[in-house]
Coordinates of C-alpha atoms in Angstrom, one line a residue:
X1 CA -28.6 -79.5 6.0
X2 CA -28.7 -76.3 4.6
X3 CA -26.2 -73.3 5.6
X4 CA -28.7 -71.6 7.2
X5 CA -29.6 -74.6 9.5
X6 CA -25.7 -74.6 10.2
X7 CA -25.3 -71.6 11.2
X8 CA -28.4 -71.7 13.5
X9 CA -26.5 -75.0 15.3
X10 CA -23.7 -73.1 17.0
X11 CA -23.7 -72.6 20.9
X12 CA -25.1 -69.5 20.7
X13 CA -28.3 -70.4 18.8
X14 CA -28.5 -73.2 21.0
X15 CA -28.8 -70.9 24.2
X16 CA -31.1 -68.4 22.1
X17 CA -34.2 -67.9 20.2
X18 CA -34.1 -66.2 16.9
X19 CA -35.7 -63.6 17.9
X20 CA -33.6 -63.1 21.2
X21 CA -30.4 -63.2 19.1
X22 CA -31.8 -60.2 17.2
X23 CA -32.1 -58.1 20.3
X24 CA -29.1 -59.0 21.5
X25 CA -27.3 -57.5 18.7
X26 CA -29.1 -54.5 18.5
X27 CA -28.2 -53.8 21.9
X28 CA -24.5 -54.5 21.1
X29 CA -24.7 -51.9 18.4
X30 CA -26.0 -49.1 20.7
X31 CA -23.9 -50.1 23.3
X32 CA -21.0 -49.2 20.9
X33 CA -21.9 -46.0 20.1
X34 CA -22.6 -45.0 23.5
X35 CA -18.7 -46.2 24.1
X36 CA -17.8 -44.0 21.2
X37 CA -19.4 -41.3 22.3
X38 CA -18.6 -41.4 25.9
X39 CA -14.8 -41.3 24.3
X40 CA -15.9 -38.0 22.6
X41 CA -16.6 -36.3 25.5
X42 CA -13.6 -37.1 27.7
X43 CA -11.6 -36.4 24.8
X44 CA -13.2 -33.2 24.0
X45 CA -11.6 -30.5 26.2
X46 CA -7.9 -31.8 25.1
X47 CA -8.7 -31.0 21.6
X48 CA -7.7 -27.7 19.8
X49 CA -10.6 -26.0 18.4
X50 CA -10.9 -26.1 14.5
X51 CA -9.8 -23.1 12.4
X52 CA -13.0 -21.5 11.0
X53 CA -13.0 -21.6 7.2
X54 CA -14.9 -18.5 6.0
X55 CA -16.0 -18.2 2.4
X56 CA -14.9 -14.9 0.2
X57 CA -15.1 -13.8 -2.8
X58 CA -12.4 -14.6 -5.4
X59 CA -11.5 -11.3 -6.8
X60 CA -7.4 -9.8 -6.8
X61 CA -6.2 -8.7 -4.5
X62 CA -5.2 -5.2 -6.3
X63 CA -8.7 -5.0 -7.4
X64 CA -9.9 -5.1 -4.3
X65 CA -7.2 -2.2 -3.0
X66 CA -8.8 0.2 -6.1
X67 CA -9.6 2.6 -3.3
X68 CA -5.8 2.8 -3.2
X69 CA -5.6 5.9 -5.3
X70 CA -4.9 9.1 -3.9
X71 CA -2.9 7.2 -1.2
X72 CA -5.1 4.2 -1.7
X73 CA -8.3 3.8 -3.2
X74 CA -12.2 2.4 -3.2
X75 CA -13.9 -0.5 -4.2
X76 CA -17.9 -0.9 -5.5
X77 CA -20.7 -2.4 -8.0
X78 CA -23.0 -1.0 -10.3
X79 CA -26.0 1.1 -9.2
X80 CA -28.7 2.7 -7.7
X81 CA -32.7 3.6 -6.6
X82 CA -34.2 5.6 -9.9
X83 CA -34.1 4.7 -13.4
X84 CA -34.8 7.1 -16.2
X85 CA -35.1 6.4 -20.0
X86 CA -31.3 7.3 -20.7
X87 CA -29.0 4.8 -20.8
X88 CA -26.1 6.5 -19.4
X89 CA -28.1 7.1 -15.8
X90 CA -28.1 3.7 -13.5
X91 CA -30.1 3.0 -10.4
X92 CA -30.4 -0.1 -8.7
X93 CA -29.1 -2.0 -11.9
X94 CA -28.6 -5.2 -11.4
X95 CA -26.0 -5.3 -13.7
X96 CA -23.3 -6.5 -11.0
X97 CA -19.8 -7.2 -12.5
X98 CA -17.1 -8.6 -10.7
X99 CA -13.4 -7.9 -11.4
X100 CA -12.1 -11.9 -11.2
X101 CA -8.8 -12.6 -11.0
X102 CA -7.2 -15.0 -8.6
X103 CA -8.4 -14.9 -4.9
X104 CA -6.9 -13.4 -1.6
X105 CA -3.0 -15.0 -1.0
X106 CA -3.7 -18.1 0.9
X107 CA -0.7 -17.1 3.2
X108 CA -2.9 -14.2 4.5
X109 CA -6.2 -15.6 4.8
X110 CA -5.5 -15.4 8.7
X111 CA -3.3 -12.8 10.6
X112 CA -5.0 -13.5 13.5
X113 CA -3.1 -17.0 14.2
X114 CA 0.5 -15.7 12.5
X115 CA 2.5 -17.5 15.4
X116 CA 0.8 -19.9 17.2
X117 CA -0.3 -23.3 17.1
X118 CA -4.4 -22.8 17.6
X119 CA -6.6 -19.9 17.9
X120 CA -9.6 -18.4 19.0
X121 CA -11.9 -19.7 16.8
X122 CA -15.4 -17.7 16.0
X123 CA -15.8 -17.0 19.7
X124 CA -15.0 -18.3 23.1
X125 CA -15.6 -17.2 26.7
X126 CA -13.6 -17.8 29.8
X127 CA -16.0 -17.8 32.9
X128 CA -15.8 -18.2 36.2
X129 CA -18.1 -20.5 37.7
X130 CA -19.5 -19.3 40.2
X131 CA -19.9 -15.5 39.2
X132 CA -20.7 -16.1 35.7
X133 CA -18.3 -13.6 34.9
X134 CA -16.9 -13.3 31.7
X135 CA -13.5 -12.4 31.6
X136 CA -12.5 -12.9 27.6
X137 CA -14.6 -12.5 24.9
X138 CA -13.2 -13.0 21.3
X139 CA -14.8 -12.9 18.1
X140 CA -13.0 -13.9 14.8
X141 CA -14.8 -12.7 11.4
X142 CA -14.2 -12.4 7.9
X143 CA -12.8 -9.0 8.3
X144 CA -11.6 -8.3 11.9
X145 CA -10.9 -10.1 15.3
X146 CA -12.0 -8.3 18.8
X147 CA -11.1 -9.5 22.0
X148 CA -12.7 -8.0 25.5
X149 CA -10.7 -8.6 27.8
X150 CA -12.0 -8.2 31.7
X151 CA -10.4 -7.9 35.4
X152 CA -6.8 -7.7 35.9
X153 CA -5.8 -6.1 32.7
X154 CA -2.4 -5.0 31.7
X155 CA -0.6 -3.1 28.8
X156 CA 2.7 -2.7 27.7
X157 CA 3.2 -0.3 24.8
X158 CA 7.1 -1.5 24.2
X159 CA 6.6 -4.9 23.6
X160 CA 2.9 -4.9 22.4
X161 CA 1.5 -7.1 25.1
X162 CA -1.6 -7.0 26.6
X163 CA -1.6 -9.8 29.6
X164 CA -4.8 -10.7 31.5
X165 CA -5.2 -12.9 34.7
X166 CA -8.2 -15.5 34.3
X167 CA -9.7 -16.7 37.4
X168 CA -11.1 -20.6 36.1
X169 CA -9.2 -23.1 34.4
X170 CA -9.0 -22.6 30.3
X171 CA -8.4 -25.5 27.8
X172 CA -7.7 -23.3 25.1
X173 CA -5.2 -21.8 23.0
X174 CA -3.7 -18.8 26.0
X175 CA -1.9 -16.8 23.5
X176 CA -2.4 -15.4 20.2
X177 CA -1.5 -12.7 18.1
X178 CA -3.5 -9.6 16.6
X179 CA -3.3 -6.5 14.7
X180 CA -5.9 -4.0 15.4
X181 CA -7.2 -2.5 12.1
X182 CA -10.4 -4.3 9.9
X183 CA -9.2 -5.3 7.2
X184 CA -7.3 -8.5 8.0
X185 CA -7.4 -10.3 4.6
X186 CA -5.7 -7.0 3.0
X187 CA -1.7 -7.8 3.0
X188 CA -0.8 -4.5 2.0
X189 CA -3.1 -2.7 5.0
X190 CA -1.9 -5.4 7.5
X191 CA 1.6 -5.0 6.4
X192 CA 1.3 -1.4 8.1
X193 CA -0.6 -2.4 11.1
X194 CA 2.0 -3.6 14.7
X195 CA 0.9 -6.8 15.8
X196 CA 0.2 -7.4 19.2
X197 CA 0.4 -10.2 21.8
X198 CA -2.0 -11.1 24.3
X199 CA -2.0 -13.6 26.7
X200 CA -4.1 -15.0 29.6
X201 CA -2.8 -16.4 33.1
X202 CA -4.8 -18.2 35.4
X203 CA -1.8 -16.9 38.2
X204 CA -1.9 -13.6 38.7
X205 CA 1.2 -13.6 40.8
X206 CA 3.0 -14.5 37.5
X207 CA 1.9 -11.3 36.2
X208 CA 4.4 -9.6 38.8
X209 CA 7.8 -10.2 36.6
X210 CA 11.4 -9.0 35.6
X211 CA 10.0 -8.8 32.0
X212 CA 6.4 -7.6 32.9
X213 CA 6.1 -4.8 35.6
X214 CA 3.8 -3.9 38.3
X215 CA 1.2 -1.4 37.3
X216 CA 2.2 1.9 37.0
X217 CA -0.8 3.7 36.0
X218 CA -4.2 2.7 36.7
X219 CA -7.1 3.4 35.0
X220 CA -10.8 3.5 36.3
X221 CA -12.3 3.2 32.5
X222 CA -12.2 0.9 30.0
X223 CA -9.7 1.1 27.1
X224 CA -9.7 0.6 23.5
X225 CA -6.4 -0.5 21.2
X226 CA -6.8 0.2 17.9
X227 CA -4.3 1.2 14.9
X228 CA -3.7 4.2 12.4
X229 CA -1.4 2.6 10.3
X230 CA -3.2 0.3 7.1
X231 CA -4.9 3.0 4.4
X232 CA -5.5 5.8 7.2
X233 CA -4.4 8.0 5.4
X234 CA -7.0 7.7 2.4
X235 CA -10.1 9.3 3.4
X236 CA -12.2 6.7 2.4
X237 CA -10.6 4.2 4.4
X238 CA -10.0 6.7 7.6
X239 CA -13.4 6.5 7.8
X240 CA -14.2 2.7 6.8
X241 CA -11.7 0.7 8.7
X242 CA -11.4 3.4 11.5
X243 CA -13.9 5.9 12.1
X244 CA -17.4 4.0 11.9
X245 CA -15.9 1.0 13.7
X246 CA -14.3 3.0 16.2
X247 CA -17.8 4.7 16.2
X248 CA -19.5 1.5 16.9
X249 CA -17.3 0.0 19.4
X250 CA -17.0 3.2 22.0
X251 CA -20.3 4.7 21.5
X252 CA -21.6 3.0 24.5
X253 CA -19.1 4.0 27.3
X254 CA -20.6 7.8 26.9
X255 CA -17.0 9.4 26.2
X256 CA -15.7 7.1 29.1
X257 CA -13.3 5.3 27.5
X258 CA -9.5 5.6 26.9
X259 CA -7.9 5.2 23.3
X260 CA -4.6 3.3 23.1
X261 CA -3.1 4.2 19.8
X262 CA -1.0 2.0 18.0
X263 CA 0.9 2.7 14.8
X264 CA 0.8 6.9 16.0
X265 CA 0.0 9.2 12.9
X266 CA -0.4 12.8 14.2
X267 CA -1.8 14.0 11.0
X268 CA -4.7 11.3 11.4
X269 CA -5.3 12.7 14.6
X270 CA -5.1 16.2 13.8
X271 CA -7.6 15.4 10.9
X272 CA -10.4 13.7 13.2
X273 CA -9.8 15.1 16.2
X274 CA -13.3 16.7 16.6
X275 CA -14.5 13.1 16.3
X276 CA -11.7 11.4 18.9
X277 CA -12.8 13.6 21.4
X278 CA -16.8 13.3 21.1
X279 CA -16.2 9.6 21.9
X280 CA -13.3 9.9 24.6
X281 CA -13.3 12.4 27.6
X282 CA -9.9 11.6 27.6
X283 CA -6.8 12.3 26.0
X284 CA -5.5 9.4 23.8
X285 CA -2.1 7.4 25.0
X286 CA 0.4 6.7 22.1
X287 CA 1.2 3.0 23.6
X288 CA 3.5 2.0 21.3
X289 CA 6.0 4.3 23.2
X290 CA 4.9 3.6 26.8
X291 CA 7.5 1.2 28.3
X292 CA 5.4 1.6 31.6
X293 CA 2.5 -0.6 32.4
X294 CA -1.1 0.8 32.1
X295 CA -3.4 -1.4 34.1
X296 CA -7.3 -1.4 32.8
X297 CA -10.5 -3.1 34.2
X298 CA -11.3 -3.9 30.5
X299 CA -9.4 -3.8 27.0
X300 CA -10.5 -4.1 23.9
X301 CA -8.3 -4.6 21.4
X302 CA -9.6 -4.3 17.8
X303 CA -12.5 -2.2 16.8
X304 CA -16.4 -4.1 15.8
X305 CA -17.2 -3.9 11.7
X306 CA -19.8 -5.2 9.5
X307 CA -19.3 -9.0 9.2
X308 CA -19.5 -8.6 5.6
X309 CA -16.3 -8.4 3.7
X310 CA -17.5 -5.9 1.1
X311 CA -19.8 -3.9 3.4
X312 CA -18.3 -0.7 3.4
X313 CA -19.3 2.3 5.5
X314 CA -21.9 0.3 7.0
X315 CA -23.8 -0.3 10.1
X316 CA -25.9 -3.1 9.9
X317 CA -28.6 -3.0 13.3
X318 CA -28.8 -6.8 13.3
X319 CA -24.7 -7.1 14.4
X320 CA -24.7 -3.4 16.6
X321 CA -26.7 -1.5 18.4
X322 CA -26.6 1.2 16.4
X323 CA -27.2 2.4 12.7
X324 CA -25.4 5.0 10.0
X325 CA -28.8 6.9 11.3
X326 CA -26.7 7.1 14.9
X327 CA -23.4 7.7 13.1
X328 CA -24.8 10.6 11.2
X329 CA -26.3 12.1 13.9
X330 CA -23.4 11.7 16.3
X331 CA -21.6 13.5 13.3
X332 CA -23.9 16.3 13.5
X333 CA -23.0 16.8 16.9
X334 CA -19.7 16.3 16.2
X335 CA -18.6 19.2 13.8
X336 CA -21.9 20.9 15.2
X337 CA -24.1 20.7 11.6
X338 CA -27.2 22.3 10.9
X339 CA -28.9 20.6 8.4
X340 CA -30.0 17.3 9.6
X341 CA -32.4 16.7 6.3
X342 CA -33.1 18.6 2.8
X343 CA -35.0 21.7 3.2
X344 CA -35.7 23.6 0.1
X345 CA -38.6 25.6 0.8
X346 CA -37.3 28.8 1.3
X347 CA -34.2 28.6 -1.4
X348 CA -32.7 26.7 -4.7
X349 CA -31.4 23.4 -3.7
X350 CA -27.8 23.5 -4.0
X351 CA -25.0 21.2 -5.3
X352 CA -21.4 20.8 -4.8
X353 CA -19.2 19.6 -7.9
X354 CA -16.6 17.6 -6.2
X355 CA -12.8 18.7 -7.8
X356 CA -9.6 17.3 -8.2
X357 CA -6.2 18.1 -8.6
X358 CA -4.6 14.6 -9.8
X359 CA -6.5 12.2 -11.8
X360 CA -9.7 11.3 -12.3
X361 CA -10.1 14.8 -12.5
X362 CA -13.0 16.8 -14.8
X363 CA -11.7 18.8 -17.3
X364 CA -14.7 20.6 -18.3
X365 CA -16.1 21.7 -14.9
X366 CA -17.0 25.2 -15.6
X367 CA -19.3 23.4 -18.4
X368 CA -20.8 20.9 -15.6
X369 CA -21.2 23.9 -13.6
X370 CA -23.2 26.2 -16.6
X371 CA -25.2 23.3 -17.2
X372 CA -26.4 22.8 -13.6
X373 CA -26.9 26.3 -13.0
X374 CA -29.4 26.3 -16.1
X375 CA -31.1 23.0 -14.5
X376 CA -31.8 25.4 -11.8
X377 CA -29.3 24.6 -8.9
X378 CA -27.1 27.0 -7.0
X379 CA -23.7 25.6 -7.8
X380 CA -20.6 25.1 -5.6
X381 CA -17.2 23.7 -7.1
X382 CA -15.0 22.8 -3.7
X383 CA -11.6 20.2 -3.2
X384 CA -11.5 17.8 -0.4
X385 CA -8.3 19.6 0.8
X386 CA -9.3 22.0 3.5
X387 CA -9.5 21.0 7.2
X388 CA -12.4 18.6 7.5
X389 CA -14.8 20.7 10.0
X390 CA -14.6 23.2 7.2
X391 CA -15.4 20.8 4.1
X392 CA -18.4 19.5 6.4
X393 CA -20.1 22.1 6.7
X394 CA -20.0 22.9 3.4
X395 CA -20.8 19.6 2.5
X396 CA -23.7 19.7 4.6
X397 CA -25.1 23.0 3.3
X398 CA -25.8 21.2 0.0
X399 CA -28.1 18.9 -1.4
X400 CA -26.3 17.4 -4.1
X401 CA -22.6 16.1 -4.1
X402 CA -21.4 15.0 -7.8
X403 CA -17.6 13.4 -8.4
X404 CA -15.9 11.1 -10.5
X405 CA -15.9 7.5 -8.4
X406 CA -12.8 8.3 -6.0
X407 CA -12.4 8.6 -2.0
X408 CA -13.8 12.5 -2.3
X409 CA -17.1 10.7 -2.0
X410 CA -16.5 9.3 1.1
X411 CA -17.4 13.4 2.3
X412 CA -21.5 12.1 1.8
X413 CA -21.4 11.5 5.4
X414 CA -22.3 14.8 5.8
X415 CA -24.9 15.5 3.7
X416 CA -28.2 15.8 4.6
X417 CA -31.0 13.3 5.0
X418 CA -32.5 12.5 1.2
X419 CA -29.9 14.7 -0.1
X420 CA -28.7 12.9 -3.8
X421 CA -25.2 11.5 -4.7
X422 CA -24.1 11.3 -8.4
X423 CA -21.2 9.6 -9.1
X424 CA -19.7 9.4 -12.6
X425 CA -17.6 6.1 -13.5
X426 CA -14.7 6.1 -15.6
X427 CA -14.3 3.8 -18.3
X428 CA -12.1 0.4 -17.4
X429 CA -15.2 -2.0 -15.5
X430 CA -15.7 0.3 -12.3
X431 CA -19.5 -0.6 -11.7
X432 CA -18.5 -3.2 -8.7
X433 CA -16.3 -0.8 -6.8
X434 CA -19.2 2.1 -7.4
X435 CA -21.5 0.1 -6.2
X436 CA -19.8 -1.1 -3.2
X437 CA -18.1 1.9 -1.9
X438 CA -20.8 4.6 -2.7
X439 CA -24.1 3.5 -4.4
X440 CA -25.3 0.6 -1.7
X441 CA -24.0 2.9 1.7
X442 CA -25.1 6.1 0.2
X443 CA -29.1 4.2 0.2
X444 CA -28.4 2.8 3.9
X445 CA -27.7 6.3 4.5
X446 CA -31.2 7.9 3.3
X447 CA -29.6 9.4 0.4
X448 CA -30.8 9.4 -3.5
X449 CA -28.0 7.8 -5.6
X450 CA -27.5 8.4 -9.0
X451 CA -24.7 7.0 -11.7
X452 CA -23.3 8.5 -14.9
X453 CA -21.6 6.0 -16.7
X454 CA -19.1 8.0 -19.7
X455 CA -18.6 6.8 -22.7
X456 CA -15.3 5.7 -24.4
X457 CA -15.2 9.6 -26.0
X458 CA -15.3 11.3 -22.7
X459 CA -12.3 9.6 -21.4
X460 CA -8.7 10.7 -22.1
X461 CA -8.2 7.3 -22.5
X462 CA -8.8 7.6 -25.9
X463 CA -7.0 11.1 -26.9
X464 CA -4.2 8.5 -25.4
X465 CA -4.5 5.6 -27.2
X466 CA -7.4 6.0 -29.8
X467 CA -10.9 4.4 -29.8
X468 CA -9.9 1.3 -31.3
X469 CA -7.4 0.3 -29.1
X470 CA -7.3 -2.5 -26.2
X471 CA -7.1 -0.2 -23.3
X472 CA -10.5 1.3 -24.4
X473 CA -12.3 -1.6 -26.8
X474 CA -11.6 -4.5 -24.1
X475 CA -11.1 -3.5 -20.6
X476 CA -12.0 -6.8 -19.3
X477 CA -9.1 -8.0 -20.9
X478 CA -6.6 -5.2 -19.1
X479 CA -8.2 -6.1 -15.8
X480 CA -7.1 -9.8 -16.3
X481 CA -3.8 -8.7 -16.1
X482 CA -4.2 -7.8 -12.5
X483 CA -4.2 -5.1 -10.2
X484 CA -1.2 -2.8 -11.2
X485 CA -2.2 -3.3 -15.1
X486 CA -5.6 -1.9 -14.0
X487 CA -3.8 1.5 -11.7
X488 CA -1.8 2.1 -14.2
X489 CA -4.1 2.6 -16.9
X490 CA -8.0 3.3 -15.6
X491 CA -6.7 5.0 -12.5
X492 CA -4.9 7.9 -14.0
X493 CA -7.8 9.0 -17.0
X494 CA -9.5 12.0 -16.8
X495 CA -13.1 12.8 -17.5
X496 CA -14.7 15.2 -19.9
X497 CA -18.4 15.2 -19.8
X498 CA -20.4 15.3 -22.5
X499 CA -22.8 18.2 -21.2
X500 CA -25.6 17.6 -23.5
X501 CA -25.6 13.6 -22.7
X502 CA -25.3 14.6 -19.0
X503 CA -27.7 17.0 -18.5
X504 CA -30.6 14.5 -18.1
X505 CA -28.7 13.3 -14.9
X506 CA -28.6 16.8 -13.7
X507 CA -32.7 17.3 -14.1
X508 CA -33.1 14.4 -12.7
X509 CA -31.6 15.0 -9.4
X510 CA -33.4 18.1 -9.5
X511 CA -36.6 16.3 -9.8
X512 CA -36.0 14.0 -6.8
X513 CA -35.1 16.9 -4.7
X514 CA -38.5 18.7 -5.7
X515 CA -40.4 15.6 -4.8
X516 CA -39.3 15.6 -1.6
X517 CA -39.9 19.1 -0.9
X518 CA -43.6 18.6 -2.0

């Protein structure tokens, strides 16, 4: 008798057919996994949701601080929309060069779970039931957390805690820890930024404590927490970690909103404040030194960005309602602008020469200036230094801006529609940060961009340390060095243009501005 046959003459073959012995185990198999999966499901709400692993770029950390420069610095790529036969004019090359080095610290890839044991991960709501009202809403992305937070709402500026009462049962992590400013991979912005506590209670009688008061001011509106410490104080970053997210996230309340300050800088305040008060009706609250409770009907803490991590001084209409069309505008209104786009029919376009005092500076701009007065443009040579409303509306009476790659550029806001941007890039590998903090938001603004990219003899660099050496033969090799090899050499060069290998640049901004006046 063969094995088969053997195997065939046990009890169970006895009692079925082949056939029926088939069956039988495939219904033992699904039986199984419906077991398993039943398990699953029970199991399900006891378990801690999974951290979100979210991709990034490796490139230092330092490099991607550049904008750290006058008090911190921008970032960017290579460039631009219009392409001419001279090699020292870029647009929309797609030359892109990244700056590698190692990648972000992994002991900062999340500030958002610092202290506890889970978080909020990508985004969860706490509903009631029967209302379908949502009472927290948190989203965690590569660049910033929010949290809404609705109903009974409290804040406490002393100890940096924000306590909500839920009404339904929550299996999630009830506390976590945040600091409001967007850029939470960036130690040495987060480093500045107060980290707050928030935490939900499903009793609201709990809420009532020694260490937690009763509310002592009540508010009607809803309230936004959001911090001025990180790079606030470099204009490039005032405006793209603060001012277009803070733009994006209040817009909608029509000025009825209330600003709760954390990390208070007055000169931050005094700088903006034409913009604080077109999006509050209210006078902002300093909560770090409240020791009182402020009670709200809704919070939110942390301001909405681009989900992008090198999306700077953007608004993308597929995340947000609105668009760096609407930011512009509400600018406009803000600091009361005329010019909304280029309008040359009645006068010579006119272009601003962007000047510096410290480095990066142009050493020849009387020459620039000659040279684009010949090209046919009335010329204006201005610093970023006087009060903002005043610099914007200079800004905005020209069609032109021109500067050496630095946070002066940031001041394109204001320019009008189809206006042009040149920026000039230093030698030492600057075409990513170029391209990502000017030459890609200047085009989703409606602006012309234009590069100027100087060679070796137009940098100080080499009066310093000749033509043949490292610094200005290899700079690849500098930047492998890291970040403070890279600020302490490329950062602090100056630029002398060389007028006749320039001047192209110049006529061709003057063409595209003809163009559109045709």
């Amino acid at each position: 008798m063969s094995e088969k046959d053997l195997l065939y003459n046990t009890i169970l073959a006895r009692s079925f057919s082949k056939n029926e012995q088939k069956r039988l185990g495939y219904g033992a198999f699904i039986a199984s996994l419906f077991f398993v999966f039943t398990l699953c499901t029970f199991f399900k709400p006891y378990l801690s949701p999974l951290p979100i692993v979210e991709s990034q770029l490796s490139v230092d950390v330092g490099l991607r601080m550049l904008r750290i420069s006058e008090t911190h610095k921008p970032k960017a790529l290579s460039s631009s929309n219009y392409t001419t036969s001279q090699n020292n004019i870029t647009s929309n090359t797609t030359n892109t060069q990244r700056l590698n080095d190692t990648s972000l610290p992994k002991n900062h890839s999340d500030s958002f779970n610092r202290t506890t044991p889970t978080l909020i991960s990508k985004e969860q709501v706490i509903s009631d039931g029967n209302m379908m009202e949502e009472t927290v809403k948190c989203k965690k992305q590569s660049r910033t957390e929010v949290c809404e937070l609705n109903g009974d709402v409290r804040v406490h500026g002393k100890s940096a805690t924000i306590l909500t009462a839920i009404t339904s049962a929550f299996s999630g992590n009830t506390t976590w820890h945040m600091r409001p400013y967007a850029r939470k991979r960036d130690p040495g912005a987060m480093n500045n930024v107060r980290e707050w506590t928030v935490k939900l209670d499903k009793n609201a009688e709990r809420l009532e404590n020694a260490n937690f008061s009763r509310c002592v001011t009540n508010h009607s509106v809803p309230a936004i927490v959001f911090s001025l410490g990180g790079y606030s104080m470099n204009n490039f970053h005032a405006f793209a970690d603060i001012v277009v997210p803070l733009f994006t996230t209040a817009r909608r309340f029509n000025g009825e909103v209330q600003f709760l300050v954390t990390n208070k800088n007055q000169a931050w305040i005094n700088k903006f404040k034409e913009i604080l008060r077109s999006l509050s009706n209210y006078d902002l609250i300093h909560i770090d030194d409240e020791d009182e409770t402020h009670c709200f009907p809704t919070v939110i803490v942390g301001l909405k960005i681009h989900p992008e991590y090198f999306r700077e001084l953007t608004i993308d209409s597929s995340f947000s309602e609105y668009s760096m069309s609407d930011f512009r505008r509400f600018l406009r209104d803000a600091y009361s602008l005329r010019n909304a786009a280029v309008d040359l029919r009645r006068r010579k376009p006119r272009i601003m020469i962007l000047s510096r005092a410290g480095s990066r500076a142009f050493t020849n701009a009387d020459e620039i200036a000659n040279a684009a007065g010949e090209t046919g443009f009335e010329v204006v040579v201005a610093e970023a230094s006087t009060g903002l409303a005043r610099f914007a509306e200079t800004v905005n009476s020209c069609d032109v801006m021109l500067g050496v790659h630095g946070a002066g550029l940031t001041n394109m806001v204001f320019l009008p529609e189809n206006a042009v941007v040149v920026q000039i890039l230093p030698i030492g590998g600057f075409e990513w940060l170029a391209e990502t903090d000017f030459g890609r938001p200047a085009k989703g603004m409606n602006l012309r961009y234009l590069e100027y990219k100087i060679a070796a003899e137009e940098s100080s660099l080499v009066r310093k340390y000749g033509r043949d050496h490292e610094i200005v033969r290899d700079p690849s090799a500098v930047i492998k060095r890291g970040w403070m090899a890279f600020k302490s050499t490329y950062l602090v060069q100056n630029v002398t243009v060389d007028i006749n290998r320039f001047k192209p640049v110049l006529a061709k901004a003057f063409e595209l501005l003809q163009k559109q006046s045709m």
